């Protein structure tokens, strides 16, 4: 790998972990109080599961984005990276809506949009780099599950 590639990889990790860190800070504002008062579905995992899962997913996202960024410049690459940035922004917005504003209904509507954007991102990445697309599959699966959890929280509360 050339030096530019290493700097790119570091950049994608920084971007992912800035989004993760800001989302985590927003989550921390109400996860130990408001969230604990919600009636949750039997499908809800223990709270300790979320940290390791999201850390792994953000690592996968960073590597996937970096792999696509390394591809030859093209309209397809530009579009895929735009959608990548959009899904990161939507990921952060969900934390703000759910934990920051404590708006379960709005966060449910938003996570449906997020999931659709992740699915589009998966396909766009797959077309450019199969491993990058494959690295998005666990993310799509987890957000599908999170969509169900958000929906049940909205119904129960």
Short mmCIF file of N, CA and C in Angstrom, two decimals:
data_model
loop_
_atom_site.label_atom_id
_atom_site.label_comp_id
_atom_site.label_asym_id
_atom_site.label_seq_id
_atom_site.Cartn_x
_atom_site.Cartn_y
_atom_site.Cartn_z
N UNK A 1 0.84 -1.19 0.00
CA UNK A 1 0.00 0.00 0.00
C UNK A 1 0.88 1.25 0.00
N UNK A 2 0.40 2.23 -0.72
CA UNK A 2 1.14 3.48 -0.74
C UNK A 2 0.68 4.38 0.41
N UNK A 3 1.47 5.41 0.65
CA UNK A 3 1.20 6.30 1.78
C UNK A 3 -0.20 6.92 1.72
N UNK A 4 -0.63 7.29 0.53
CA UNK A 4 -1.97 7.86 0.36
C UNK A 4 -3.04 6.89 0.87
N UNK A 5 -2.86 5.60 0.60
CA UNK A 5 -3.83 4.59 1.05
C UNK A 5 -3.90 4.53 2.57
N UNK A 6 -2.74 4.59 3.21
CA UNK A 6 -2.73 4.55 4.68
C UNK A 6 -3.44 5.76 5.26
N UNK A 7 -3.15 6.94 4.70
CA UNK A 7 -3.83 8.15 5.18
C UNK A 7 -5.34 8.06 4.95
N UNK A 8 -5.72 7.49 3.81
CA UNK A 8 -7.15 7.30 3.53
C UNK A 8 -7.80 6.38 4.54
N UNK A 9 -7.13 5.28 4.87
CA UNK A 9 -7.67 4.34 5.85
C UNK A 9 -7.84 5.02 7.21
N UNK A 10 -6.83 5.76 7.62
CA UNK A 10 -6.91 6.49 8.89
C UNK A 10 -8.07 7.49 8.84
N UNK A 11 -8.23 8.17 7.70
CA UNK A 11 -9.32 9.13 7.55
C UNK A 11 -10.69 8.48 7.68
N UNK A 12 -10.86 7.31 7.07
CA UNK A 12 -12.14 6.62 7.17
C UNK A 12 -12.40 6.13 8.60
N UNK A 13 -11.35 5.68 9.28
CA UNK A 13 -11.53 5.28 10.68
C UNK A 13 -11.88 6.50 11.53
N UNK A 14 -11.22 7.61 11.30
CA UNK A 14 -11.54 8.82 12.07
C UNK A 14 -12.98 9.26 11.83
N UNK A 15 -13.39 9.27 10.58
CA UNK A 15 -14.76 9.66 10.26
C UNK A 15 -15.77 8.74 10.96
N UNK A 16 -15.54 7.44 10.87
CA UNK A 16 -16.46 6.49 11.51
C UNK A 16 -16.51 6.68 13.01
N UNK A 17 -15.35 6.86 13.62
CA UNK A 17 -15.36 6.96 15.07
C UNK A 17 -15.75 8.33 15.58
N UNK A 18 -15.67 9.35 14.76
CA UNK A 18 -16.26 10.64 15.15
C UNK A 18 -17.78 10.50 15.18
N UNK A 19 -18.34 9.91 14.13
CA UNK A 19 -19.79 9.69 14.09
C UNK A 19 -20.21 8.80 15.26
N UNK A 20 -19.47 7.74 15.49
CA UNK A 20 -19.78 6.83 16.60
C UNK A 20 -19.66 7.55 17.95
N UNK A 21 -18.62 8.34 18.11
CA UNK A 21 -18.41 9.05 19.37
C UNK A 21 -19.47 10.09 19.64
N UNK A 22 -19.85 10.85 18.62
CA UNK A 22 -20.91 11.85 18.81
C UNK A 22 -22.23 11.14 19.10
N UNK A 23 -22.51 10.08 18.35
CA UNK A 23 -23.72 9.30 18.62
C UNK A 23 -23.72 8.72 20.03
N UNK A 24 -22.57 8.24 20.45
CA UNK A 24 -22.45 7.70 21.81
C UNK A 24 -22.66 8.77 22.87
N UNK A 25 -22.15 9.96 22.62
CA UNK A 25 -22.34 11.06 23.57
C UNK A 25 -23.81 11.44 23.67
N UNK A 26 -24.49 11.46 22.53
CA UNK A 26 -25.93 11.76 22.53
C UNK A 26 -26.68 10.65 23.28
N UNK A 27 -26.32 9.41 23.00
CA UNK A 27 -26.97 8.27 23.65
C UNK A 27 -26.79 8.34 25.16
N UNK A 28 -25.60 8.72 25.59
CA UNK A 28 -25.31 8.76 27.03
C UNK A 28 -26.19 9.74 27.79
N UNK A 29 -26.78 10.71 27.07
CA UNK A 29 -27.61 11.70 27.76
C UNK A 29 -28.89 11.10 28.33
N UNK A 30 -29.33 9.95 27.78
CA UNK A 30 -30.58 9.40 28.29
C UNK A 30 -30.64 7.88 28.38
N UNK A 31 -29.55 7.20 28.07
CA UNK A 31 -29.59 5.74 28.09
C UNK A 31 -29.73 5.20 29.52
N UNK A 32 -29.16 5.89 30.49
CA UNK A 32 -29.21 5.38 31.86
C UNK A 32 -30.45 5.85 32.62
N UNK A 33 -31.20 6.77 32.06
CA UNK A 33 -32.40 7.22 32.78
C UNK A 33 -33.66 7.01 31.91
N UNK A 34 -33.90 7.86 30.94
CA UNK A 34 -35.12 7.76 30.13
C UNK A 34 -35.29 6.39 29.49
N UNK A 35 -34.25 5.89 28.84
CA UNK A 35 -34.34 4.61 28.14
C UNK A 35 -34.70 3.48 29.10
N UNK A 36 -34.20 3.53 30.32
CA UNK A 36 -34.48 2.49 31.31
C UNK A 36 -35.93 2.48 31.76
N UNK A 37 -36.64 3.58 31.55
CA UNK A 37 -38.05 3.64 31.95
C UNK A 37 -38.99 3.10 30.87
N UNK A 38 -38.46 2.86 29.68
CA UNK A 38 -39.30 2.38 28.58
C UNK A 38 -39.63 0.91 28.75
N UNK A 39 -40.85 0.57 28.36
CA UNK A 39 -41.21 -0.84 28.29
C UNK A 39 -40.61 -1.39 27.01
N UNK A 40 -39.83 -2.47 27.16
CA UNK A 40 -39.12 -3.02 26.00
C UNK A 40 -39.64 -4.40 25.64
N UNK A 41 -39.44 -4.72 24.39
CA UNK A 41 -39.84 -6.01 23.85
C UNK A 41 -38.95 -7.12 24.40
N UNK A 42 -39.47 -8.33 24.39
CA UNK A 42 -38.66 -9.49 24.75
C UNK A 42 -37.54 -9.71 23.74
N UNK A 43 -37.64 -9.08 22.57
CA UNK A 43 -36.60 -9.16 21.55
C UNK A 43 -35.40 -8.28 21.84
N UNK A 44 -35.54 -7.37 22.81
CA UNK A 44 -34.45 -6.44 23.12
C UNK A 44 -33.27 -7.17 23.76
N UNK A 45 -32.07 -6.92 23.22
CA UNK A 45 -30.89 -7.55 23.82
C UNK A 45 -30.49 -6.82 25.11
N UNK A 46 -29.62 -7.42 25.90
CA UNK A 46 -29.09 -6.71 27.07
C UNK A 46 -28.34 -5.45 26.60
N UNK A 47 -28.33 -4.42 27.42
CA UNK A 47 -27.70 -3.15 27.05
C UNK A 47 -26.23 -3.30 26.67
N UNK A 48 -25.51 -4.23 27.29
CA UNK A 48 -24.08 -4.36 27.03
C UNK A 48 -23.77 -4.83 25.61
N UNK A 49 -24.75 -5.36 24.90
CA UNK A 49 -24.54 -5.87 23.54
C UNK A 49 -24.29 -4.72 22.55
N UNK A 50 -24.93 -3.59 22.77
CA UNK A 50 -24.89 -2.51 21.79
C UNK A 50 -23.49 -1.96 21.53
N UNK A 51 -22.70 -1.77 22.56
CA UNK A 51 -21.34 -1.22 22.39
C UNK A 51 -20.46 -2.07 21.47
N UNK A 52 -20.28 -3.36 21.78
CA UNK A 52 -19.44 -4.18 20.91
C UNK A 52 -19.98 -4.32 19.48
N UNK A 53 -21.30 -4.43 19.35
CA UNK A 53 -21.88 -4.57 18.01
C UNK A 53 -21.62 -3.31 17.19
N UNK A 54 -21.92 -2.14 17.76
CA UNK A 54 -21.73 -0.90 17.01
C UNK A 54 -20.25 -0.64 16.72
N UNK A 55 -19.38 -0.98 17.64
CA UNK A 55 -17.95 -0.80 17.38
C UNK A 55 -17.52 -1.64 16.18
N UNK A 56 -17.95 -2.88 16.15
CA UNK A 56 -17.63 -3.77 15.03
C UNK A 56 -18.21 -3.22 13.73
N UNK A 57 -19.45 -2.78 13.76
CA UNK A 57 -20.09 -2.27 12.55
C UNK A 57 -19.40 -1.02 12.03
N UNK A 58 -18.98 -0.12 12.92
CA UNK A 58 -18.27 1.08 12.48
C UNK A 58 -16.90 0.74 11.90
N UNK A 59 -16.25 -0.29 12.42
CA UNK A 59 -14.99 -0.74 11.82
C UNK A 59 -15.25 -1.27 10.41
N UNK A 60 -16.28 -2.10 10.27
CA UNK A 60 -16.64 -2.62 8.95
C UNK A 60 -16.96 -1.49 7.97
N UNK A 61 -17.73 -0.50 8.44
CA UNK A 61 -18.09 0.63 7.58
C UNK A 61 -16.84 1.39 7.12
N UNK A 62 -15.93 1.61 8.04
CA UNK A 62 -14.70 2.34 7.69
C UNK A 62 -13.90 1.60 6.64
N UNK A 63 -13.71 0.31 6.83
CA UNK A 63 -12.95 -0.49 5.87
C UNK A 63 -13.66 -0.53 4.52
N UNK A 64 -14.97 -0.69 4.54
CA UNK A 64 -15.74 -0.73 3.29
C UNK A 64 -15.63 0.60 2.54
N UNK A 65 -15.82 1.69 3.25
CA UNK A 65 -15.72 3.01 2.61
C UNK A 65 -14.34 3.24 2.04
N UNK A 66 -13.32 2.85 2.77
CA UNK A 66 -11.94 3.00 2.32
C UNK A 66 -11.66 2.18 1.07
N UNK A 67 -12.17 0.96 1.06
CA UNK A 67 -11.96 0.09 -0.11
C UNK A 67 -12.58 0.70 -1.37
N UNK A 68 -13.75 1.29 -1.22
CA UNK A 68 -14.41 1.93 -2.37
C UNK A 68 -13.66 3.21 -2.75
N UNK A 69 -13.23 3.97 -1.78
CA UNK A 69 -12.47 5.19 -2.03
C UNK A 69 -11.20 4.90 -2.84
N UNK A 70 -10.62 3.73 -2.63
CA UNK A 70 -9.39 3.34 -3.34
C UNK A 70 -9.65 2.96 -4.80
N UNK A 71 -10.90 2.76 -5.16
CA UNK A 71 -11.22 2.40 -6.54
C UNK A 71 -10.92 3.57 -7.48
N UNK A 72 -10.79 3.24 -8.75
CA UNK A 72 -10.55 4.26 -9.77
C UNK A 72 -11.69 5.28 -9.72
N UNK A 73 -11.33 6.56 -9.84
CA UNK A 73 -12.32 7.63 -9.83
C UNK A 73 -13.35 7.40 -10.93
N UNK A 74 -14.62 7.48 -10.56
CA UNK A 74 -15.71 7.28 -11.52
C UNK A 74 -16.98 7.88 -10.93
N UNK A 75 -17.98 8.01 -11.76
CA UNK A 75 -19.28 8.49 -11.28
C UNK A 75 -19.87 7.49 -10.27
N UNK A 76 -19.68 6.20 -10.52
CA UNK A 76 -20.20 5.16 -9.61
C UNK A 76 -19.54 5.27 -8.24
N UNK A 77 -18.25 5.50 -8.22
CA UNK A 77 -17.55 5.64 -6.94
C UNK A 77 -18.02 6.90 -6.22
N UNK A 78 -18.14 7.99 -6.95
CA UNK A 78 -18.61 9.25 -6.36
C UNK A 78 -19.99 9.08 -5.75
N UNK A 79 -20.88 8.41 -6.47
CA UNK A 79 -22.24 8.18 -5.99
C UNK A 79 -22.22 7.29 -4.74
N UNK A 80 -21.44 6.22 -4.78
CA UNK A 80 -21.36 5.31 -3.64
C UNK A 80 -20.83 6.01 -2.39
N UNK A 81 -19.84 6.86 -2.56
CA UNK A 81 -19.28 7.56 -1.40
C UNK A 81 -20.23 8.64 -0.89
N UNK A 82 -21.01 9.24 -1.79
CA UNK A 82 -22.03 10.18 -1.34
C UNK A 82 -23.07 9.47 -0.47
N UNK A 83 -23.53 8.32 -0.94
CA UNK A 83 -24.52 7.55 -0.18
C UNK A 83 -23.91 7.08 1.14
N UNK A 84 -22.64 6.74 1.14
CA UNK A 84 -21.93 6.36 2.36
C UNK A 84 -21.99 7.50 3.38
N UNK A 85 -21.68 8.71 2.94
CA UNK A 85 -21.76 9.87 3.83
C UNK A 85 -23.18 10.12 4.32
N UNK A 86 -24.14 9.93 3.43
CA UNK A 86 -25.55 10.11 3.80
C UNK A 86 -25.97 9.11 4.88
N UNK A 87 -25.58 7.86 4.73
CA UNK A 87 -25.97 6.87 5.74
C UNK A 87 -25.30 7.17 7.08
N UNK A 88 -24.07 7.67 7.06
CA UNK A 88 -23.42 8.06 8.33
C UNK A 88 -24.20 9.19 9.00
N UNK A 89 -24.61 10.17 8.21
CA UNK A 89 -25.38 11.29 8.77
C UNK A 89 -26.72 10.81 9.32
N UNK A 90 -27.38 9.92 8.59
CA UNK A 90 -28.66 9.38 9.06
C UNK A 90 -28.48 8.52 10.31
N UNK A 91 -27.38 7.80 10.39
CA UNK A 91 -27.08 7.01 11.57
C UNK A 91 -26.99 7.92 12.80
N UNK A 92 -26.29 9.02 12.64
CA UNK A 92 -26.15 9.97 13.73
C UNK A 92 -27.48 10.65 14.06
N UNK A 93 -28.25 10.96 13.03
CA UNK A 93 -29.56 11.58 13.24
C UNK A 93 -30.47 10.69 14.07
N UNK A 94 -30.41 9.38 13.85
CA UNK A 94 -31.26 8.48 14.63
C UNK A 94 -30.94 8.61 16.12
N UNK A 95 -29.67 8.64 16.48
CA UNK A 95 -29.29 8.79 17.90
C UNK A 95 -29.84 10.09 18.46
N UNK A 96 -29.76 11.15 17.67
CA UNK A 96 -30.27 12.45 18.11
C UNK A 96 -31.78 12.41 18.32
N UNK A 97 -32.50 11.82 17.36
CA UNK A 97 -33.96 11.76 17.49
C UNK A 97 -34.40 10.85 18.64
N UNK A 98 -33.76 9.68 18.73
CA UNK A 98 -34.20 8.70 19.73
C UNK A 98 -33.72 9.08 21.13
N UNK A 99 -32.42 9.21 21.31
CA UNK A 99 -31.89 9.46 22.64
C UNK A 99 -31.84 10.94 23.01
N UNK A 100 -31.49 11.79 22.03
CA UNK A 100 -31.39 13.21 22.32
C UNK A 100 -32.74 13.86 22.54
N UNK A 101 -33.63 13.66 21.58
CA UNK A 101 -34.96 14.28 21.68
C UNK A 101 -36.01 13.36 22.29
N UNK A 102 -35.67 12.08 22.42
CA UNK A 102 -36.58 11.07 22.98
C UNK A 102 -37.88 10.99 22.19
N UNK A 103 -37.74 11.03 20.89
CA UNK A 103 -38.88 10.98 19.97
C UNK A 103 -38.89 9.62 19.26
N UNK A 104 -39.56 8.65 19.85
CA UNK A 104 -39.56 7.29 19.32
C UNK A 104 -40.22 7.24 17.95
N UNK A 105 -41.34 7.92 17.77
CA UNK A 105 -42.04 7.91 16.49
C UNK A 105 -41.20 8.47 15.35
N UNK A 106 -40.58 9.62 15.59
CA UNK A 106 -39.73 10.21 14.56
C UNK A 106 -38.50 9.34 14.29
N UNK A 107 -37.97 8.75 15.34
CA UNK A 107 -36.80 7.89 15.14
C UNK A 107 -37.18 6.62 14.37
N UNK A 108 -38.41 6.16 14.53
CA UNK A 108 -38.88 5.01 13.76
C UNK A 108 -38.97 5.36 12.28
N UNK A 109 -39.56 6.50 11.97
CA UNK A 109 -39.64 6.93 10.57
C UNK A 109 -38.24 7.10 9.98
N UNK A 110 -37.36 7.68 10.75
CA UNK A 110 -36.00 7.94 10.27
C UNK A 110 -35.21 6.66 10.06
N UNK A 111 -35.37 5.68 10.94
CA UNK A 111 -34.59 4.45 10.80
C UNK A 111 -35.03 3.64 9.57
N UNK A 112 -36.28 3.79 9.18
CA UNK A 112 -36.73 3.14 7.94
C UNK A 112 -35.98 3.74 6.75
N UNK A 113 -35.86 5.06 6.74
CA UNK A 113 -35.10 5.73 5.69
C UNK A 113 -33.63 5.31 5.76
N UNK A 114 -33.07 5.29 6.96
CA UNK A 114 -31.68 4.85 7.14
C UNK A 114 -31.48 3.45 6.58
N UNK A 115 -32.36 2.54 6.89
CA UNK A 115 -32.23 1.17 6.40
C UNK A 115 -32.25 1.13 4.88
N UNK A 116 -33.14 1.87 4.27
CA UNK A 116 -33.20 1.91 2.80
C UNK A 116 -31.90 2.46 2.21
N UNK A 117 -31.36 3.50 2.83
CA UNK A 117 -30.09 4.08 2.35
C UNK A 117 -28.94 3.08 2.54
N UNK A 118 -28.94 2.35 3.65
CA UNK A 118 -27.91 1.33 3.87
C UNK A 118 -28.00 0.24 2.80
N UNK A 119 -29.21 -0.17 2.46
CA UNK A 119 -29.37 -1.20 1.42
C UNK A 119 -28.87 -0.70 0.07
N UNK A 120 -29.18 0.54 -0.26
CA UNK A 120 -28.66 1.14 -1.49
C UNK A 120 -27.15 1.20 -1.44
N UNK A 121 -26.60 1.64 -0.31
CA UNK A 121 -25.16 1.72 -0.14
C UNK A 121 -24.49 0.35 -0.30
N UNK A 122 -25.12 -0.67 0.24
CA UNK A 122 -24.60 -2.03 0.12
C UNK A 122 -24.49 -2.44 -1.35
N UNK A 123 -25.54 -2.18 -2.10
CA UNK A 123 -25.55 -2.54 -3.53
C UNK A 123 -24.50 -1.73 -4.29
N UNK A 124 -24.44 -0.43 -4.04
CA UNK A 124 -23.47 0.42 -4.74
C UNK A 124 -22.03 -0.01 -4.42
N UNK A 125 -21.77 -0.33 -3.16
CA UNK A 125 -20.43 -0.80 -2.78
C UNK A 125 -20.15 -2.16 -3.43
N UNK A 126 -21.12 -3.05 -3.41
CA UNK A 126 -20.95 -4.40 -3.98
C UNK A 126 -20.53 -4.32 -5.45
N UNK A 127 -21.14 -3.41 -6.17
CA UNK A 127 -20.83 -3.27 -7.60
C UNK A 127 -19.39 -2.82 -7.84
N UNK A 128 -18.83 -2.09 -6.88
CA UNK A 128 -17.46 -1.59 -7.03
C UNK A 128 -16.42 -2.49 -6.38
N UNK A 129 -16.82 -3.13 -5.29
CA UNK A 129 -15.89 -3.97 -4.53
C UNK A 129 -16.72 -4.94 -3.71
N UNK A 130 -16.64 -6.19 -4.04
CA UNK A 130 -17.51 -7.18 -3.37
C UNK A 130 -17.29 -7.25 -1.87
N UNK A 131 -16.05 -7.16 -1.44
CA UNK A 131 -15.79 -7.20 0.00
C UNK A 131 -16.42 -5.98 0.69
N UNK A 132 -16.31 -4.82 0.08
CA UNK A 132 -16.93 -3.62 0.66
C UNK A 132 -18.44 -3.82 0.80
N UNK A 133 -19.06 -4.36 -0.22
CA UNK A 133 -20.50 -4.64 -0.14
C UNK A 133 -20.81 -5.65 0.94
N UNK A 134 -19.99 -6.70 1.02
CA UNK A 134 -20.20 -7.74 2.03
C UNK A 134 -20.03 -7.19 3.44
N UNK A 135 -19.13 -6.23 3.61
CA UNK A 135 -18.92 -5.64 4.93
C UNK A 135 -20.13 -4.83 5.39
N UNK A 136 -21.00 -4.45 4.48
CA UNK A 136 -22.21 -3.71 4.84
C UNK A 136 -23.37 -4.63 5.19
N UNK A 137 -23.28 -5.90 4.87
CA UNK A 137 -24.38 -6.83 5.13
C UNK A 137 -24.70 -6.94 6.64
N UNK A 138 -23.69 -7.10 7.52
CA UNK A 138 -24.03 -7.15 8.96
C UNK A 138 -24.66 -5.85 9.46
N UNK A 139 -24.23 -4.73 8.91
CA UNK A 139 -24.80 -3.43 9.26
C UNK A 139 -26.27 -3.38 8.85
N UNK A 140 -26.57 -3.81 7.63
CA UNK A 140 -27.96 -3.84 7.16
C UNK A 140 -28.80 -4.78 8.04
N UNK A 141 -28.23 -5.91 8.40
CA UNK A 141 -28.96 -6.87 9.26
C UNK A 141 -29.23 -6.25 10.63
N UNK A 142 -28.22 -5.62 11.22
CA UNK A 142 -28.39 -5.03 12.55
C UNK A 142 -29.41 -3.89 12.52
N UNK A 143 -29.35 -3.05 11.51
CA UNK A 143 -30.30 -1.94 11.44
C UNK A 143 -31.71 -2.47 11.14
N UNK A 144 -31.82 -3.57 10.44
CA UNK A 144 -33.14 -4.21 10.27
C UNK A 144 -33.69 -4.61 11.63
N UNK A 145 -32.86 -5.24 12.43
CA UNK A 145 -33.23 -5.63 13.79
C UNK A 145 -33.55 -4.39 14.64
N UNK A 146 -32.72 -3.36 14.52
CA UNK A 146 -32.95 -2.13 15.27
C UNK A 146 -34.25 -1.46 14.85
N UNK A 147 -34.62 -1.61 13.59
CA UNK A 147 -35.89 -1.06 13.12
C UNK A 147 -37.06 -1.77 13.81
N UNK A 148 -36.95 -3.08 13.93
CA UNK A 148 -37.98 -3.85 14.64
C UNK A 148 -38.04 -3.43 16.10
N UNK A 149 -36.88 -3.29 16.73
CA UNK A 149 -36.84 -2.86 18.13
C UNK A 149 -37.45 -1.47 18.31
N UNK A 150 -37.11 -0.56 17.42
CA UNK A 150 -37.66 0.80 17.52
C UNK A 150 -39.16 0.77 17.33
N UNK A 151 -39.62 -0.04 16.39
CA UNK A 151 -41.06 -0.18 16.17
C UNK A 151 -41.79 -0.73 17.39
N UNK A 152 -41.19 -1.74 18.03
CA UNK A 152 -41.84 -2.29 19.23
C UNK A 152 -41.81 -1.29 20.38
N UNK A 153 -40.72 -0.53 20.49
CA UNK A 153 -40.68 0.51 21.53
C UNK A 153 -41.77 1.56 21.29
N UNK A 154 -41.97 1.91 20.05
CA UNK A 154 -43.00 2.89 19.72
C UNK A 154 -44.38 2.35 20.07
N UNK A 155 -44.63 1.07 19.75
CA UNK A 155 -45.92 0.47 20.06
C UNK A 155 -46.14 0.30 21.56
N UNK A 156 -45.11 -0.09 22.28
CA UNK A 156 -45.24 -0.35 23.71
C UNK A 156 -45.27 0.92 24.57
N UNK A 157 -44.75 2.00 24.03
CA UNK A 157 -44.64 3.23 24.83
C UNK A 157 -45.42 4.38 24.20
#
